[in-house]
PDB file of C-alpha atoms and ligand atoms in Angstrom:
ATOM      1  CA  MET A 254      87.291 290.360 299.758  1.00  0.00           C
ATOM      2  CA  PRO A 255      88.461 294.128 301.140  1.00  0.00           C
ATOM      3  CA  MET A 256      91.410 293.779 304.014  1.00  0.00           C
ATOM      4  CA  ARG A 257      88.942 294.442 307.031  1.00  0.00           C
ATOM      5  CA  SER A 258      85.282 292.811 305.681  1.00  0.00           C
ATOM      6  CA  LEU A 259      82.172 293.599 307.835  1.00  0.00           C
ATOM      7  CA  SER A 260      80.112 289.788 308.183  1.00  0.00           C
ATOM      8  CA  VAL A 261      76.829 291.321 310.468  1.00  0.00           C
ATOM      9  CA  ASN A 262      75.225 289.468 312.273  1.00  0.00           C
ATOM     10  CA  LEU A 263      70.791 288.879 312.098  1.00  0.00           C
ATOM     11  CA  ASP A 264      70.090 287.239 315.131  1.00  0.00           C
ATOM     12  CA  HIS A 265      68.673 290.680 316.562  1.00  0.00           C
ATOM     13  CA  ILE A 266      66.717 290.831 313.858  1.00  0.00           C
ATOM     14  CA  ALA A 267      65.030 287.234 314.620  1.00  0.00           C
ATOM     15  CA  THR A 268      64.918 287.817 318.261  1.00  0.00           C
ATOM     16  CA  ILE A 269      62.773 291.148 317.955  1.00  0.00           C
ATOM     17  CA  ARG A 270      60.550 288.988 315.705  1.00  0.00           C
ATOM     18  CA  GLU A 271      60.144 286.676 318.913  1.00  0.00           C
ATOM     19  CA  ALA A 272      59.359 288.937 321.452  1.00  0.00           C
ATOM     20  CA  ARG A 273      56.171 289.259 319.457  1.00  0.00           C
ATOM     21  CA  LYS A 274      56.475 285.296 317.769  1.00  0.00           C
ATOM     22  CA  THR A 275      55.002 287.835 314.798  1.00  0.00           C
ATOM     23  CA  ASN A 276      56.082 287.092 311.427  1.00  0.00           C
ATOM     24  CA  TYR A 277      58.433 290.568 311.486  1.00  0.00           C
ATOM     25  CA  PRO A 278      61.203 292.798 311.129  1.00  0.00           C
ATOM     26  CA  SER A 279      60.945 290.124 308.143  1.00  0.00           C
ATOM     27  CA  ILE A 280      64.876 288.758 308.333  1.00  0.00           C
ATOM     28  CA  THR A 281      65.015 288.620 304.533  1.00  0.00           C
ATOM     29  CA  THR A 282      64.169 291.937 304.174  1.00  0.00           C
ATOM     30  CA  ALA A 283      67.602 292.153 306.081  1.00  0.00           C
ATOM     31  CA  ALA A 284      69.120 291.088 303.934  1.00  0.00           C
ATOM     32  CA  GLY A 285      68.780 292.122 301.586  1.00  0.00           C
ATOM     33  CA  ILE A 286      69.074 295.637 303.021  1.00  0.00           C
ATOM     34  CA  CYS A 287      73.250 293.652 303.609  1.00  0.00           C
ATOM     35  CA  GLU A 288      73.589 294.653 300.192  1.00  0.00           C
ATOM     36  CA  VAL A 289      72.530 297.182 299.284  1.00  0.00           C
ATOM     37  CA  ALA A 290      74.272 298.765 302.391  1.00  0.00           C
ATOM     38  CA  GLY A 291      78.321 296.292 301.927  1.00  0.00           C
ATOM     39  CA  ALA A 292      77.915 294.387 303.579  1.00  0.00           C
ATOM     40  CA  ASP A 293      80.583 292.320 303.040  1.00  0.00           C
ATOM     41  CA  GLY A 294      78.837 288.894 304.693  1.00  0.00           C
ATOM     42  CA  ILE A 295      75.937 287.754 307.066  1.00  0.00           C
ATOM     43  CA  THR A 296      75.882 285.558 310.112  1.00  0.00           C
ATOM     44  CA  LEU A 297      72.816 283.316 311.829  1.00  0.00           C
ATOM     45  CA  HIS A 298      73.678 281.523 314.847  1.00  0.00           C
ATOM     46  CA  LEU A 299      71.627 279.143 314.927  1.00  0.00           C
ATOM     47  CA  ARG A 300      71.568 277.929 318.387  1.00  0.00           C
ATOM     48  CA  GLU A 301      70.058 274.750 320.062  1.00  0.00           C
ATOM     49  CA  ASP A 302      67.255 276.351 322.186  1.00  0.00           C
ATOM     50  CA  ARG A 303      66.521 278.263 318.776  1.00  0.00           C
ATOM     51  CA  ARG A 304      65.726 281.455 320.935  1.00  0.00           C
ATOM     52  CA  HIS A 305      66.401 283.463 317.531  1.00  0.00           C
ATOM     53  CA  ILE A 306      67.567 282.256 314.191  1.00  0.00           C
ATOM     54  CA  LYS A 307      64.589 279.661 313.405  1.00  0.00           C
ATOM     55  CA  ASP A 308      65.711 276.391 311.075  1.00  0.00           C
ATOM     56  CA  ARG A 309      64.196 277.904 308.033  1.00  0.00           C
ATOM     57  CA  ASP A 310      65.521 281.713 308.267  1.00  0.00           C
ATOM     58  CA  LEU A 311      68.734 279.868 307.662  1.00  0.00           C
ATOM     59  CA  GLU A 312      67.372 278.250 305.379  1.00  0.00           C
ATOM     60  CA  ILE A 313      64.938 281.725 303.081  1.00  0.00           C
ATOM     61  CA  ILE A 314      68.708 282.980 303.971  1.00  0.00           C
ATOM     62  CA  ARG A 315      70.328 280.844 303.080  1.00  0.00           C
ATOM     63  CA  GLU A 316      68.594 280.988 299.474  1.00  0.00           C
ATOM     64  CA  ILE A 317      67.814 283.828 298.535  1.00  0.00           C
ATOM     65  CA  THR A 318      71.378 285.547 299.789  1.00  0.00           C
ATOM     66  CA  LEU A 319      74.124 287.026 297.494  1.00  0.00           C
ATOM     67  CA  LEU A 320      76.472 288.070 300.831  1.00  0.00           C
ATOM     68  CA  PRO A 321      78.531 284.398 302.107  1.00  0.00           C
ATOM     69  CA  LEU A 322      77.076 283.051 305.165  1.00  0.00           C
ATOM     70  CA  THR A 323      79.029 282.309 308.372  1.00  0.00           C
ATOM     71  CA  LEU A 324      76.631 279.775 310.683  1.00  0.00           C
ATOM     72  CA  GLU A 325      78.158 280.173 314.401  1.00  0.00           C
ATOM     73  CA  MET A 326      76.709 276.776 315.979  1.00  0.00           C
ATOM     74  CA  ALA A 327      77.516 274.585 318.795  1.00  0.00           C
ATOM     75  CA  PRO A 328      80.117 271.984 318.469  1.00  0.00           C
ATOM     76  CA  THR A 329      77.028 269.129 318.536  1.00  0.00           C
ATOM     77  CA  ASP A 330      75.556 266.472 316.008  1.00  0.00           C
ATOM     78  CA  GLU A 331      72.891 268.127 315.537  1.00  0.00           C
ATOM     79  CA  MET A 332      73.937 271.311 314.153  1.00  0.00           C
ATOM     80  CA  LEU A 333      76.592 268.888 312.245  1.00  0.00           C
ATOM     81  CA  GLU A 334      73.532 267.670 310.552  1.00  0.00           C
ATOM     82  CA  ILE A 335      72.220 271.055 309.906  1.00  0.00           C
ATOM     83  CA  ALA A 336      75.437 272.793 308.417  1.00  0.00           C
ATOM     84  CA  LEU A 337      75.789 269.785 306.196  1.00  0.00           C
ATOM     85  CA  LYS A 338      72.549 270.226 304.593  1.00  0.00           C
ATOM     86  CA  ASN A 339      72.318 273.733 304.738  1.00  0.00           C
ATOM     87  CA  LYS A 340      76.038 274.491 303.510  1.00  0.00           C
ATOM     88  CA  PRO A 341      76.797 277.376 304.411  1.00  0.00           C
ATOM     89  CA  ASP A 342      79.812 278.733 303.421  1.00  0.00           C
ATOM     90  CA  ALA A 343      81.858 279.403 306.342  1.00  0.00           C
ATOM     91  CA  VAL A 344      80.914 277.596 309.167  1.00  0.00           C
ATOM     92  CA  THR A 345      81.353 279.780 313.772  1.00  0.00           C
ATOM     93  CA  LEU A 346      82.158 277.016 316.124  1.00  0.00           C
ATOM     94  CA  VAL A 347      81.074 278.764 319.580  1.00  0.00           C
ATOM     95  CA  PRO A 348      80.707 276.788 323.110  1.00  0.00           C
ATOM     96  CA  GLU A 349      76.975 277.862 324.668  1.00  0.00           C
ATOM     97  CA  ARG A 350      74.992 277.369 327.810  1.00  0.00           C
ATOM     98  CA  ARG A 351      71.686 277.113 327.521  1.00  0.00           C
ATOM     99  CA  MET A 352      71.117 279.729 329.417  1.00  0.00           C
ATOM    100  CA  GLU A 353      73.419 282.255 328.824  1.00  0.00           C
ATOM    101  CA  ILE A 354      72.140 286.080 327.488  1.00  0.00           C
ATOM    102  CA  THR A 355      74.250 285.690 324.772  1.00  0.00           C
ATOM    103  CA  THR A 356      77.627 284.102 324.442  1.00  0.00           C
ATOM    104  CA  GLU A 357      79.740 283.885 327.565  1.00  0.00           C
ATOM    105  CA  GLY A 358      83.180 283.421 326.344  1.00  0.00           C
ATOM    106  CA  GLY A 359      85.419 280.798 323.740  1.00  0.00           C
ATOM    107  CA  LEU A 360      85.691 277.347 323.099  1.00  0.00           C
ATOM    108  CA  ASP A 361      88.419 275.467 325.249  1.00  0.00           C
ATOM    109  CA  LEU A 362      90.635 272.950 323.115  1.00  0.00           C
ATOM    110  CA  THR A 363      91.680 271.476 325.337  1.00  0.00           C
ATOM    111  CA  LYS A 364      88.865 269.406 325.391  1.00  0.00           C
ATOM    112  CA  ASN A 365      86.557 267.420 323.607  1.00  0.00           C
ATOM    113  CA  GLN A 366      89.578 267.954 320.370  1.00  0.00           C
ATOM    114  CA  ASP A 367      88.460 264.303 319.112  1.00  0.00           C
ATOM    115  CA  LYS A 368      84.331 265.651 319.012  1.00  0.00           C
ATOM    116  CA  ILE A 369      85.710 268.895 317.406  1.00  0.00           C
ATOM    117  CA  LYS A 370      88.650 267.782 314.940  1.00  0.00           C
ATOM    118  CA  PHE A 371      85.561 265.273 313.498  1.00  0.00           C
ATOM    119  CA  ILE A 372      83.031 267.894 312.748  1.00  0.00           C
ATOM    120  CA  ILE A 373      86.382 269.874 310.606  1.00  0.00           C
ATOM    121  CA  ASP A 374      87.084 267.721 308.416  1.00  0.00           C
ATOM    122  CA  SER A 375      83.206 266.938 308.303  1.00  0.00           C
ATOM    123  CA  LEU A 376      82.202 270.596 307.057  1.00  0.00           C
ATOM    124  CA  LYS A 377      85.678 271.325 305.417  1.00  0.00           C
ATOM    125  CA  LYS A 378      85.031 268.068 303.301  1.00  0.00           C
ATOM    126  CA  ASN A 379      82.075 269.882 302.104  1.00  0.00           C
ATOM    127  CA  HIS A 380      83.385 273.114 301.342  1.00  0.00           C
ATOM    128  CA  ILE A 381      82.337 274.554 304.452  1.00  0.00           C
ATOM    129  CA  LYS A 382      85.809 276.828 306.084  1.00  0.00           C
ATOM    130  CA  VAL A 383      85.857 276.219 309.450  1.00  0.00           C
ATOM    131  CA  CYS A 384      85.813 278.981 312.136  1.00  0.00           C
ATOM    132  CA  LEU A 385      86.517 278.480 316.125  1.00  0.00           C
ATOM    133  CA  PHE A 386      85.514 281.368 318.093  1.00  0.00           C
ATOM    134  CA  LEU A 387      88.534 281.537 321.150  1.00  0.00           C
ATOM    135  CA  GLU A 388      89.311 283.581 323.455  1.00  0.00           C
ATOM    136  CA  PRO A 389      93.300 286.261 323.009  1.00  0.00           C
ATOM    137  CA  ILE A 390      94.974 282.481 324.465  1.00  0.00           C
ATOM    138  CA  LYS A 391      98.065 281.832 321.724  1.00  0.00           C
ATOM    139  CA  GLU A 392      97.646 277.574 323.645  1.00  0.00           C
ATOM    140  CA  GLN A 393      94.402 277.762 321.766  1.00  0.00           C
ATOM    141  CA  ILE A 394      95.088 279.447 318.475  1.00  0.00           C
ATOM    142  CA  GLN A 395      98.386 276.771 318.254  1.00  0.00           C
ATOM    143  CA  ILE A 396      95.582 274.197 319.269  1.00  0.00           C
ATOM    144  CA  ALA A 397      93.492 275.282 316.232  1.00  0.00           C
ATOM    145  CA  LYS A 398      95.635 275.257 313.697  1.00  0.00           C
ATOM    146  CA  GLU A 399      96.394 271.845 315.137  1.00  0.00           C
ATOM    147  CA  LEU A 400      93.531 270.249 314.387  1.00  0.00           C
ATOM    148  CA  ASN A 401      93.140 271.952 310.768  1.00  0.00           C
ATOM    149  CA  ALA A 402      90.640 275.412 310.988  1.00  0.00           C
ATOM    150  CA  ASP A 403      91.642 277.860 308.076  1.00  0.00           C
ATOM    151  CA  ALA A 404      90.494 280.109 310.829  1.00  0.00           C
ATOM    152  CA  VAL A 405      89.637 281.853 314.362  1.00  0.00           C
ATOM    153  CA  GLU A 406      87.203 284.115 315.178  1.00  0.00           C
ATOM    154  CA  ILE A 407      88.876 286.107 318.858  1.00  0.00           C
ATOM    155  CA  HIS A 408      86.801 286.487 321.821  1.00  0.00           C
ATOM    156  CA  THR A 409      86.453 290.876 322.296  1.00  0.00           C
ATOM    157  CA  GLY A 410      83.706 290.431 324.481  1.00  0.00           C
ATOM    158  CA  ARG A 411      85.981 290.621 327.670  1.00  0.00           C
ATOM    159  CA  TYR A 412      87.965 293.936 325.738  1.00  0.00           C
ATOM    160  CA  ALA A 413      83.964 295.100 325.005  1.00  0.00           C
ATOM    161  CA  ASN A 414      83.548 294.934 328.485  1.00  0.00           C
ATOM    162  CA  LEU A 415      86.523 296.799 329.525  1.00  0.00           C
ATOM    163  CA  PHE A 416      85.766 299.391 327.692  1.00  0.00           C
ATOM    164  CA  ASP A 417      82.257 300.318 328.836  1.00  0.00           C
ATOM    165  CA  ARG A 418      83.454 300.394 332.251  1.00  0.00           C
ATOM    166  CA  PHE A 419      85.725 302.533 330.717  1.00  0.00           C
ATOM    167  CA  ASN A 420      88.804 300.904 332.067  1.00  0.00           C
ATOM    168  CA  PRO A 421      91.692 302.451 330.452  1.00  0.00           C
ATOM    169  CA  SER A 422      94.663 300.565 331.574  1.00  0.00           C
ATOM    170  CA  LYS A 423      92.359 297.097 331.493  1.00  0.00           C
ATOM    171  CA  TYR A 424      91.366 297.372 328.155  1.00  0.00           C
ATOM    172  CA  GLU A 425      94.493 298.704 326.446  1.00  0.00           C
ATOM    173  CA  GLU A 426      95.964 294.924 328.178  1.00  0.00           C
ATOM    174  CA  GLU A 427      93.819 293.249 326.884  1.00  0.00           C
ATOM    175  CA  LEU A 428      93.816 294.999 323.048  1.00  0.00           C
ATOM    176  CA  ASN A 429      97.391 294.126 323.995  1.00  0.00           C
ATOM    177  CA  ARG A 430      96.140 290.698 323.296  1.00  0.00           C
ATOM    178  CA  ILE A 431      93.815 290.296 320.966  1.00  0.00           C
ATOM    179  CA  LYS A 432      96.693 291.665 318.955  1.00  0.00           C
ATOM    180  CA  GLU A 433      99.593 289.627 319.559  1.00  0.00           C
ATOM    181  CA  SER A 434      97.184 287.076 319.484  1.00  0.00           C
ATOM    182  CA  ALA A 435      95.827 288.508 315.905  1.00  0.00           C
ATOM    183  CA  VAL A 436      99.624 287.860 314.604  1.00  0.00           C
ATOM    184  CA  PHE A 437     100.441 284.400 316.677  1.00  0.00           C
ATOM    185  CA  GLY A 438      97.289 283.672 314.050  1.00  0.00           C
ATOM    186  CA  LYS A 439      98.854 284.170 311.113  1.00  0.00           C
ATOM    187  CA  ASN A 440     101.928 283.917 311.900  1.00  0.00           C
ATOM    188  CA  ILE A 441     100.541 280.851 311.209  1.00  0.00           C
ATOM    189  CA  GLY A 442      99.069 280.649 308.631  1.00  0.00           C
ATOM    190  CA  LEU A 443      95.050 281.036 309.880  1.00  0.00           C
ATOM    191  CA  GLN A 444      93.141 283.771 309.149  1.00  0.00           C
ATOM    192  CA  MET A 445      92.066 285.852 312.120  1.00  0.00           C
ATOM    193  CA  ASN A 446      88.991 287.978 313.189  1.00  0.00           C
ATOM    194  CA  ALA A 447      87.342 289.345 315.952  1.00  0.00           C
ATOM    195  CA  GLY A 448      83.894 289.779 317.291  1.00  0.00           C
ATOM    196  CA  HIS A 449      81.347 290.100 319.860  1.00  0.00           C
ATOM    197  CA  GLY A 450      79.963 293.162 321.795  1.00  0.00           C
ATOM    198  CA  ILE A 451      82.035 295.291 319.101  1.00  0.00           C
ATOM    199  CA  HIS A 452      80.298 299.061 318.990  1.00  0.00           C
ATOM    200  CA  TYR A 453      80.972 302.105 317.188  1.00  0.00           C
ATOM    201  CA  HIS A 454      82.794 303.480 320.177  1.00  0.00           C
ATOM    202  CA  ASN A 455      85.154 301.266 321.094  1.00  0.00           C
ATOM    203  CA  VAL A 456      85.380 299.404 316.888  1.00  0.00           C
ATOM    204  CA  ARG A 457      88.119 301.327 315.881  1.00  0.00           C
ATOM    205  CA  PRO A 458      90.957 300.057 318.121  1.00  0.00           C
ATOM    206  CA  LEU A 459      90.094 297.465 317.097  1.00  0.00           C
ATOM    207  CA  ALA A 460      90.267 297.744 313.039  1.00  0.00           C
ATOM    208  CA  LYS A 461      93.496 298.300 313.572  1.00  0.00           C
ATOM    209  CA  ILE A 462      95.384 296.098 314.428  1.00  0.00           C
ATOM    210  CA  GLU A 463      95.980 294.528 310.753  1.00  0.00           C
ATOM    211  CA  GLU A 464      95.682 291.078 311.103  1.00  0.00           C
ATOM    212  CA  LEU A 465      92.612 291.550 311.675  1.00  0.00           C
ATOM    213  CA  SER A 466      89.842 290.432 308.592  1.00  0.00           C
ATOM    214  CA  GLU A 467      86.333 290.027 309.436  1.00  0.00           C
ATOM    215  CA  PHE A 468      84.246 291.473 312.075  1.00  0.00           C
ATOM    216  CA  SER A 469      81.358 289.824 312.772  1.00  0.00           C
ATOM    217  CA  ILE A 470      79.205 292.127 314.808  1.00  0.00           C
ATOM    218  CA  GLY A 471      75.427 292.366 315.387  1.00  0.00           C
ATOM    219  CA  HIS A 472      74.173 293.653 318.858  1.00  0.00           C
ATOM    220  CA  SER A 473      75.432 297.500 317.748  1.00  0.00           C
ATOM    221  CA  ILE A 474      74.757 297.250 314.445  1.00  0.00           C
ATOM    222  CA  VAL A 475      70.584 296.260 315.477  1.00  0.00           C
ATOM    223  CA  SER A 476      70.318 298.719 317.797  1.00  0.00           C
ATOM    224  CA  ARG A 477      71.583 301.243 315.426  1.00  0.00           C
ATOM    225  CA  SER A 478      69.102 300.385 313.480  1.00  0.00           C
ATOM    226  CA  ILE A 479      66.309 301.669 314.981  1.00  0.00           C
ATOM    227  CA  PHE A 480      67.000 305.001 315.173  1.00  0.00           C
ATOM    228  CA  VAL A 481      69.165 305.304 311.754  1.00  0.00           C
ATOM    229  CA  GLY A 482      67.611 302.520 309.222  1.00  0.00           C
ATOM    230  CA  LEU A 483      69.620 299.320 309.058  1.00  0.00           C
ATOM    231  CA  GLU A 484      71.061 300.232 305.899  1.00  0.00           C
ATOM    232  CA  ARG A 485      73.168 303.839 307.712  1.00  0.00           C
ATOM    233  CA  ALA A 486      74.069 301.523 310.541  1.00  0.00           C
ATOM    234  CA  ILE A 487      75.676 298.857 308.568  1.00  0.00           C
ATOM    235  CA  ARG A 488      77.381 301.821 306.063  1.00  0.00           C
ATOM    236  CA  GLU A 489      78.447 303.745 309.359  1.00  0.00           C
ATOM    237  CA  MET A 490      79.497 300.458 310.538  1.00  0.00           C
ATOM    238  CA  ALA A 491      81.871 299.808 307.881  1.00  0.00           C
ATOM    239  CA  GLU A 492      82.603 302.838 306.898  1.00  0.00           C
ATOM    240  CA  LEU A 493      84.894 302.950 310.541  1.00  0.00           C
ATOM    241  CA  ILE A 494      86.037 299.142 309.598  1.00  0.00           C
ATOM    242  CA  ARG A 495      87.156 300.144 306.968  1.00  0.00           C
ATOM    243  CA  ASN A 496      89.466 303.127 307.338  1.00  0.00           C
ATOM    244  CA  PRO A 497      89.932 303.210 310.640  1.00  0.00           C
TER     245      PRO A 497
HETATM  246  N1  PXP B  46      81.266 286.653 317.010  1.00  0.00           N
HETATM  247  C1  PXP B  46      80.367 285.037 318.175  1.00  0.00           C
HETATM  248  C2  PXP B  46      80.906 284.280 318.138  1.00  0.00           C
HETATM  249  C3  PXP B  46      78.943 284.867 318.723  1.00  0.00           C
HETATM  250  O1  PXP B  46      78.160 283.878 318.806  1.00  0.00           O
HETATM  251  C4  PXP B  46      78.180 286.363 318.786  1.00  0.00           C
HETATM  252  C5  PXP B  46      77.421 286.786 318.782  1.00  0.00           C
HETATM  253  O2  PXP B  46      76.915 285.526 318.349  1.00  0.00           O
HETATM  254  C6  PXP B  46      78.700 287.724 317.629  1.00  0.00           C
HETATM  255  C7  PXP B  46      80.415 287.321 317.195  1.00  0.00           C
HETATM  256  C8  PXP B  46      78.011 289.245 316.987  1.00  0.00           C
HETATM  257  O3  PXP B  46      77.990 289.281 318.775  1.00  0.00           O
HETATM  258  P1  PXP B  46      77.273 290.866 319.111  1.00  0.00           P
HETATM  259  O4  PXP B  46      75.396 290.258 318.624  1.00  0.00           O
HETATM  260  O5  PXP B  46      77.756 291.629 320.691  1.00  0.00           O
HETATM  261  O6  PXP B  46      78.474 291.722 318.266  1.00  0.00           O
END
């Protein structure tokens, strides 16, 4: 993997398909384009309500892609079973609330530690790398290390919202929180990733943080693909990440 990598989240290809319950646009074609465009990985979020990605999508993508596959999932028994069956290269554990439009925050590792530890151990025993989706809070990142996670994905949603409201002092403050968390996590031996709400205009300051390794990006890439095509949308984002 290059120093900074891009894992393309394909959930919203499936969102468009599910809007009409058709069999297009094809998630497998999208996965092929990710490879052609030089993405470093593919991410799918199998939500408990299956609103976009379905179990079958995960099975097919697992079979056909040559890229490292990350499964985003809630820390539940059902999802653990699915992960162990499909064996993605990595799992990112995320909190999930049924009514949310999208993931609204990081896991709270001060709660449910036994359950999360059990899931981390089960995945790692099966050679699946484990990443925890967390707010940029050092105490949470420290607990991730103690629970033996391999990586942390910092939730960049708040940063993205502040950026879009054009609130420079506030978004710089949040950017600093992300930077300090990334440095802290890397120093204690975690791979530090970032994701959520990242788009073509707010990605540069994040990509300049040397401690961040992987960027998990979906909505903005699929949105841009409407105008420029998926291959170009991925190439443009990968370029911004690799050369910020
Ligand atoms: N990372 C995590 C943990 C997520 O839940 C999501 C959304 O599914 C993403 C990254 C991608 O976010 P976006 O679609 O806003 O790029």
